[in-house]
Amino acid sequence: MNIILLGPPGAGKGTQARHLVETRGMIQLSTGDMLRDARTSGTEMGQKVAEIMDAGKLVTDEIVIGLIEEQLTTKKGAGFIFDGFPRTLAQADALSALLAKHGQSLHTVIEMRVDDDALVSRITARSTCANCGEVYNDITKPIPADGKCSNCGGSEFKRRADDNEESLRTRLMEYYKKTSPLIGYYYAKGDLRPVNGLADIKEVTASIEAILG
Ligand code: AMP
């Protein structure tokens, strides 16, 4: 079963993807994570990607489609969770073609609905465990008082370079201009299932579980 988690930055896609990986053995394909790895590679491409990401702009379709294709070819599991991909109509078309090429199809597109004010406060308060990627929020889910990650016990936490208000405004603009048309695209295909991303994390998980069956 292959699914897309669709929604603006801060909607909770990564958090829900991690849950599906743990409970169902699915494979999370986050182009954001892949690009964050690429930027530390020290290559010219990595440097270029870093500048684009920090500004909150979208990386070219060609780069991200290439990253996804590589993963589809090499990884096997109980289905893929596309997290942060596709982000443009060209990427959506490329994904259909790639899945068909690998004899696979798309099961569902989960649209995580949230409002913009919630996104700004969520993202500017966000940090993650440097070891396992567990997501924390200064207000709703603070790092435990003992300074240790509740998931893995790690004691190093990081904030993303693009999780600041200025870059977030650009990321939101990119989302509305280039990614939100995908909502209509998948709705018309009959694949779209909305969930309320503002609900408590566990409730969102339950809604997604109910959709996936
Ligand atoms: P994310 O972790 O999904 O919020 O992505 C962080 C940043 O990586 C985005 O702001 C973009 O600069 C870049 N990025 C991630 N996925 C894509 C994509 N599918 N297409 C273009 N750029 C992407």
mmCIF file of C-alpha atoms and ligand atoms in Angstrom:
data_model
loop_
_atom_site.group_PDB
_atom_site.id
_atom_site.type_symbol
_atom_site.label_atom_id
_atom_site.label_comp_id
_atom_site.label_asym_id
_atom_site.label_seq_id
_atom_site.Cartn_x
_atom_site.Cartn_y
_atom_site.Cartn_z
ATOM 1 C CA MET A 1 0.000 0.000 0.000
ATOM 2 C CA ASN A 2 1.532 3.294 -1.113
ATOM 3 C CA ILE A 3 0.248 6.551 0.335
ATOM 4 C CA ILE A 4 0.970 10.265 0.148
ATOM 5 C CA LEU A 5 0.830 12.555 3.176
ATOM 6 C CA LEU A 6 -0.105 15.930 1.744
ATOM 7 C CA GLY A 7 -0.179 19.172 3.700
ATOM 8 C CA PRO A 8 1.668 22.414 4.414
ATOM 9 C CA PRO A 9 4.933 22.555 6.379
ATOM 10 C CA GLY A 10 4.208 21.807 10.030
ATOM 11 C CA ALA A 11 0.994 19.865 9.337
ATOM 12 C CA GLY A 12 2.418 16.806 11.119
ATOM 13 C CA LYS A 13 3.320 14.682 8.090
ATOM 14 C CA GLY A 14 6.652 13.540 9.530
ATOM 15 C CA THR A 15 5.159 12.640 12.911
ATOM 16 C CA GLN A 16 2.409 10.537 11.359
ATOM 17 C CA ALA A 17 4.802 8.925 8.876
ATOM 18 C CA ARG A 18 7.036 7.787 11.732
ATOM 19 C CA HIS A 19 4.061 6.154 13.421
ATOM 20 C CA LEU A 20 3.143 4.249 10.256
ATOM 21 C CA VAL A 21 6.741 3.077 9.891
ATOM 22 C CA GLU A 22 6.728 1.726 13.460
ATOM 23 C CA THR A 23 3.308 0.090 13.381
ATOM 24 C CA ARG A 24 3.065 -1.160 9.810
ATOM 25 C CA GLY A 25 6.627 -1.562 8.606
ATOM 26 C CA MET A 26 6.040 0.926 5.827
ATOM 27 C CA ILE A 27 8.926 2.900 4.351
ATOM 28 C CA GLN A 28 8.980 6.673 4.829
ATOM 29 C CA LEU A 29 10.275 8.537 1.817
ATOM 30 C CA SER A 30 10.796 12.123 2.926
ATOM 31 C CA THR A 31 12.388 14.247 0.217
ATOM 32 C CA GLY A 32 13.084 16.876 2.914
ATOM 33 C CA ASP A 33 15.180 14.329 4.886
ATOM 34 C CA MET A 34 16.949 13.171 1.713
ATOM 35 C CA LEU A 35 17.798 16.755 0.801
ATOM 36 C CA ARG A 36 19.024 17.497 4.338
ATOM 37 C CA ASP A 37 21.388 14.514 3.912
ATOM 38 C CA ALA A 38 22.462 15.773 0.477
ATOM 39 C CA ARG A 39 23.337 19.204 1.833
ATOM 40 C CA THR A 40 25.868 17.742 4.252
ATOM 41 C CA SER A 41 27.617 15.857 1.434
ATOM 42 C CA GLY A 42 29.965 18.761 0.714
ATOM 43 C CA THR A 43 29.260 18.594 -3.019
ATOM 44 C CA GLU A 44 28.388 21.567 -5.218
ATOM 45 C CA MET A 45 24.858 20.170 -5.568
ATOM 46 C CA GLY A 46 24.599 19.944 -1.757
ATOM 47 C CA GLN A 47 25.641 23.576 -1.398
ATOM 48 C CA LYS A 48 23.050 24.708 -3.924
ATOM 49 C CA VAL A 49 20.330 22.652 -2.254
ATOM 50 C CA ALA A 50 21.222 24.161 1.153
ATOM 51 C CA GLU A 51 20.772 27.716 -0.146
ATOM 52 C CA ILE A 52 17.391 26.918 -1.705
ATOM 53 C CA MET A 53 16.132 25.109 1.402
ATOM 54 C CA ASP A 54 17.232 27.821 3.814
ATOM 55 C CA ALA A 55 15.390 30.381 1.715
ATOM 56 C CA GLY A 56 12.260 28.214 1.898
ATOM 57 C CA LYS A 57 12.054 27.718 -1.886
ATOM 58 C CA LEU A 58 11.412 24.434 -3.667
ATOM 59 C CA VAL A 59 14.324 22.425 -5.032
ATOM 60 C CA THR A 60 14.004 21.543 -8.741
ATOM 61 C CA ASP A 61 11.626 18.774 -9.779
ATOM 62 C CA GLU A 62 14.483 16.994 -11.512
ATOM 63 C CA ILE A 63 16.505 16.616 -8.299
ATOM 64 C CA VAL A 64 13.682 15.356 -6.095
ATOM 65 C CA ILE A 65 12.251 13.014 -8.736
ATOM 66 C CA GLY A 66 15.737 11.524 -9.112
ATOM 67 C CA LEU A 67 15.964 10.983 -5.331
ATOM 68 C CA ILE A 68 12.579 9.264 -5.227
ATOM 69 C CA GLU A 69 13.344 7.031 -8.182
ATOM 70 C CA GLU A 70 16.540 5.844 -6.514
ATOM 71 C CA GLN A 71 14.605 4.877 -3.370
ATOM 72 C CA LEU A 72 11.789 3.147 -5.243
ATOM 73 C CA THR A 73 14.356 1.036 -7.011
ATOM 74 C CA THR A 74 16.348 0.046 -3.936
ATOM 75 C CA LYS A 75 13.913 -0.155 -0.980
ATOM 76 C CA LYS A 76 11.374 -2.876 -0.221
ATOM 77 C CA GLY A 77 8.762 -2.991 2.559
ATOM 78 C CA ALA A 78 5.045 -2.882 3.311
ATOM 79 C CA GLY A 79 4.506 0.100 1.027
ATOM 80 C CA PHE A 80 5.834 3.619 0.748
ATOM 81 C CA ILE A 81 4.754 6.741 2.603
ATOM 82 C CA PHE A 82 5.539 9.758 0.465
ATOM 83 C CA ASP A 83 6.162 12.580 2.932
ATOM 84 C CA GLY A 84 6.706 16.023 1.391
ATOM 85 C CA PHE A 85 6.576 14.582 -2.118
ATOM 86 C CA PRO A 86 5.019 15.320 -4.583
ATOM 87 C CA ARG A 87 5.013 19.104 -4.143
ATOM 88 C CA THR A 88 4.241 20.136 -7.740
ATOM 89 C CA LEU A 89 1.999 18.788 -10.492
ATOM 90 C CA ALA A 90 5.087 17.725 -12.455
ATOM 91 C CA GLN A 91 6.223 15.677 -9.449
ATOM 92 C CA ALA A 92 2.750 14.128 -9.126
ATOM 93 C CA ASP A 93 2.819 13.047 -12.773
ATOM 94 C CA ALA A 94 6.338 11.701 -12.372
ATOM 95 C CA LEU A 95 5.267 9.718 -9.308
ATOM 96 C CA SER A 96 2.382 8.052 -11.185
ATOM 97 C CA ALA A 97 4.747 7.116 -13.983
ATOM 98 C CA LEU A 98 7.406 5.784 -11.577
ATOM 99 C CA LEU A 99 4.899 3.695 -9.627
ATOM 100 C CA ALA A 100 3.506 2.249 -12.856
ATOM 101 C CA LYS A 101 7.021 1.459 -14.025
ATOM 102 C CA HIS A 102 7.619 -0.518 -10.814
ATOM 103 C CA GLY A 103 4.264 -2.325 -11.116
ATOM 104 C CA GLN A 104 2.789 -0.375 -8.202
ATOM 105 C CA SER A 105 -0.043 2.063 -7.609
ATOM 106 C CA LEU A 106 -1.172 4.749 -5.208
ATOM 107 C CA HIS A 107 -3.674 3.713 -2.540
ATOM 108 C CA THR A 108 -4.646 6.982 -0.869
ATOM 109 C CA VAL A 109 -3.652 10.611 -0.525
ATOM 110 C CA ILE A 110 -4.158 11.816 3.043
ATOM 111 C CA GLU A 111 -4.672 15.551 3.147
ATOM 112 C CA MET A 112 -3.657 16.943 6.545
ATOM 113 C CA ARG A 113 -5.675 20.107 7.090
ATOM 114 C CA VAL A 114 -4.411 22.818 9.436
ATOM 115 C CA ASP A 115 -4.697 26.585 9.597
ATOM 116 C CA ASP A 116 -1.821 28.955 8.956
ATOM 117 C CA ASP A 117 -1.637 30.488 12.449
ATOM 118 C CA ALA A 118 -1.202 27.025 13.932
ATOM 119 C CA LEU A 119 1.592 26.288 11.460
ATOM 120 C CA VAL A 120 3.619 29.347 12.382
ATOM 121 C CA SER A 121 3.483 28.608 16.099
ATOM 122 C CA ARG A 122 4.124 24.879 15.592
ATOM 123 C CA ILE A 123 7.140 25.368 13.380
ATOM 124 C CA THR A 124 8.864 28.109 15.302
ATOM 125 C CA ALA A 125 8.601 25.959 18.473
ATOM 126 C CA ARG A 126 9.774 22.721 16.801
ATOM 127 C CA SER A 127 12.895 20.707 17.595
ATOM 128 C CA THR A 128 13.907 17.098 16.937
ATOM 129 C CA CYS A 129 16.097 14.488 18.578
ATOM 130 C CA ALA A 130 19.415 14.461 16.709
ATOM 131 C CA ASN A 131 19.618 10.686 17.117
ATOM 132 C CA CYS A 132 16.151 9.301 16.255
ATOM 133 C CA GLY A 133 14.270 12.263 14.790
ATOM 134 C CA GLU A 134 11.500 12.295 17.449
ATOM 135 C CA VAL A 135 9.698 15.615 17.094
ATOM 136 C CA TYR A 136 9.227 17.963 20.091
ATOM 137 C CA ASN A 137 7.408 21.257 20.503
ATOM 138 C CA ASP A 138 8.297 23.835 23.182
ATOM 139 C CA ILE A 139 4.619 24.304 24.023
ATOM 140 C CA THR A 140 2.696 21.122 23.257
ATOM 141 C CA LYS A 141 5.374 18.437 23.658
ATOM 142 C CA PRO A 142 8.456 19.819 25.410
ATOM 143 C CA ILE A 143 11.740 17.917 25.660
ATOM 144 C CA PRO A 144 11.514 15.864 28.922
ATOM 145 C CA ALA A 145 12.802 17.605 32.054
ATOM 146 C CA ASP A 146 15.744 15.174 32.319
ATOM 147 C CA GLY A 147 16.916 16.360 28.878
ATOM 148 C CA LYS A 148 16.633 12.853 27.401
ATOM 149 C CA CYS A 149 14.595 11.889 24.352
ATOM 150 C CA SER A 150 11.533 9.877 25.404
ATOM 151 C CA ASN A 151 11.958 7.595 22.405
ATOM 152 C CA CYS A 152 15.674 6.747 22.377
ATOM 153 C CA GLY A 153 17.261 8.422 25.417
ATOM 154 C CA GLY A 154 19.415 10.669 23.206
ATOM 155 C CA SER A 155 20.423 13.999 24.718
ATOM 156 C CA GLU A 156 21.122 16.097 21.633
ATOM 157 C CA PHE A 157 18.328 18.086 20.025
ATOM 158 C CA LYS A 158 18.366 20.282 16.953
ATOM 159 C CA ARG A 159 16.278 22.908 15.223
ATOM 160 C CA ARG A 160 16.024 23.084 11.461
ATOM 161 C CA ALA A 161 17.779 26.005 9.755
ATOM 162 C CA ASP A 162 14.576 26.767 7.818
ATOM 163 C CA ASP A 163 12.273 26.695 10.878
ATOM 164 C CA ASN A 164 12.248 30.456 11.324
ATOM 165 C CA GLU A 165 9.413 32.859 10.619
ATOM 166 C CA GLU A 166 10.911 34.436 7.489
ATOM 167 C CA SER A 167 11.703 31.173 5.711
ATOM 168 C CA LEU A 168 8.361 29.756 6.821
ATOM 169 C CA ARG A 169 6.475 32.579 5.061
ATOM 170 C CA THR A 170 8.236 31.642 1.809
ATOM 171 C CA ARG A 171 7.567 27.935 2.408
ATOM 172 C CA LEU A 172 3.877 28.684 2.898
ATOM 173 C CA MET A 173 3.827 30.803 -0.263
ATOM 174 C CA GLU A 174 5.459 27.978 -2.209
ATOM 175 C CA TYR A 175 2.913 25.576 -0.748
ATOM 176 C CA TYR A 176 -0.092 27.650 -1.805
ATOM 177 C CA LYS A 177 1.297 28.444 -5.259
ATOM 178 C CA LYS A 178 2.732 25.081 -6.251
ATOM 179 C CA THR A 179 1.572 22.298 -3.917
ATOM 180 C CA SER A 180 -2.022 23.110 -2.986
ATOM 181 C CA PRO A 181 -3.219 22.509 -6.610
ATOM 182 C CA LEU A 182 -2.465 18.847 -5.882
ATOM 183 C CA ILE A 183 -5.483 18.782 -3.562
ATOM 184 C CA GLY A 184 -7.789 19.341 -6.540
ATOM 185 C CA TYR A 185 -5.731 16.995 -8.695
ATOM 186 C CA TYR A 186 -6.045 14.046 -6.294
ATOM 187 C CA TYR A 187 -9.636 14.898 -5.410
ATOM 188 C CA ALA A 188 -10.556 14.643 -9.089
ATOM 189 C CA LYS A 189 -8.783 11.290 -9.287
ATOM 190 C CA GLY A 190 -10.853 10.071 -6.321
ATOM 191 C CA ASP A 191 -7.773 9.443 -4.162
ATOM 192 C CA LEU A 192 -8.063 12.267 -1.604
ATOM 193 C CA ARG A 193 -9.028 11.680 2.045
ATOM 194 C CA PRO A 194 -8.883 14.698 4.401
ATOM 195 C CA VAL A 195 -8.045 14.513 8.111
ATOM 196 C CA ASN A 196 -8.101 17.265 10.727
ATOM 197 C CA GLY A 197 -4.412 17.922 11.360
ATOM 198 C CA LEU A 198 -5.230 20.285 14.237
ATOM 199 C CA ALA A 199 -6.503 17.469 16.413
ATOM 200 C CA ASP A 200 -4.352 15.819 19.071
ATOM 201 C CA ILE A 201 -1.528 13.687 17.548
ATOM 202 C CA LYS A 202 -3.196 10.436 18.681
ATOM 203 C CA GLU A 203 -6.544 11.472 17.194
ATOM 204 C CA VAL A 204 -4.904 12.279 13.865
ATOM 205 C CA THR A 205 -3.224 8.866 13.970
ATOM 206 C CA ALA A 206 -6.588 7.209 14.651
ATOM 207 C CA SER A 207 -8.210 9.030 11.713
ATOM 208 C CA ILE A 208 -5.408 7.887 9.409
ATOM 209 C CA GLU A 209 -5.631 4.305 10.696
ATOM 210 C CA ALA A 210 -9.388 4.338 10.053
ATOM 211 C CA ILE A 211 -8.813 5.465 6.467
ATOM 212 C CA LEU A 212 -6.088 2.916 5.771
ATOM 213 C CA GLY A 213 -8.040 0.078 7.399
HETATM 214 P P1 AMP B 1 10.336 19.376 4.393
HETATM 215 O O1 AMP B 1 11.261 18.668 5.320
HETATM 216 O O2 AMP B 1 9.408 18.440 3.678
HETATM 217 O O3 AMP B 1 9.609 20.514 5.051
HETATM 218 O O4 AMP B 1 11.243 20.026 3.251
HETATM 219 C C1 AMP B 1 12.241 20.994 3.552
HETATM 220 C C2 AMP B 1 12.684 21.715 2.287
HETATM 221 O O5 AMP B 1 13.242 20.763 1.362
HETATM 222 C C3 AMP B 1 11.576 22.420 1.499
HETATM 223 O O6 AMP B 1 11.294 23.709 2.008
HETATM 224 C C4 AMP B 1 12.204 22.467 0.109
HETATM 225 O O7 AMP B 1 13.201 23.454 0.023
HETATM 226 C C5 AMP B 1 12.895 21.111 0.032
HETATM 227 N N1 AMP B 1 11.988 20.042 -0.488
HETATM 228 C C6 AMP B 1 11.544 18.946 0.197
HETATM 229 N N2 AMP B 1 10.769 18.167 -0.576
HETATM 230 C C7 AMP B 1 10.685 18.786 -1.775
HETATM 231 C C8 AMP B 1 10.012 18.502 -2.990
HETATM 232 N N3 AMP B 1 9.242 17.401 -3.111
HETATM 233 N N4 AMP B 1 10.163 19.360 -4.029
HETATM 234 C C9 AMP B 1 10.948 20.445 -3.919
HETATM 235 N N5 AMP B 1 11.600 20.805 -2.811
HETATM 236 C C10 AMP B 1 11.484 19.984 -1.732
#
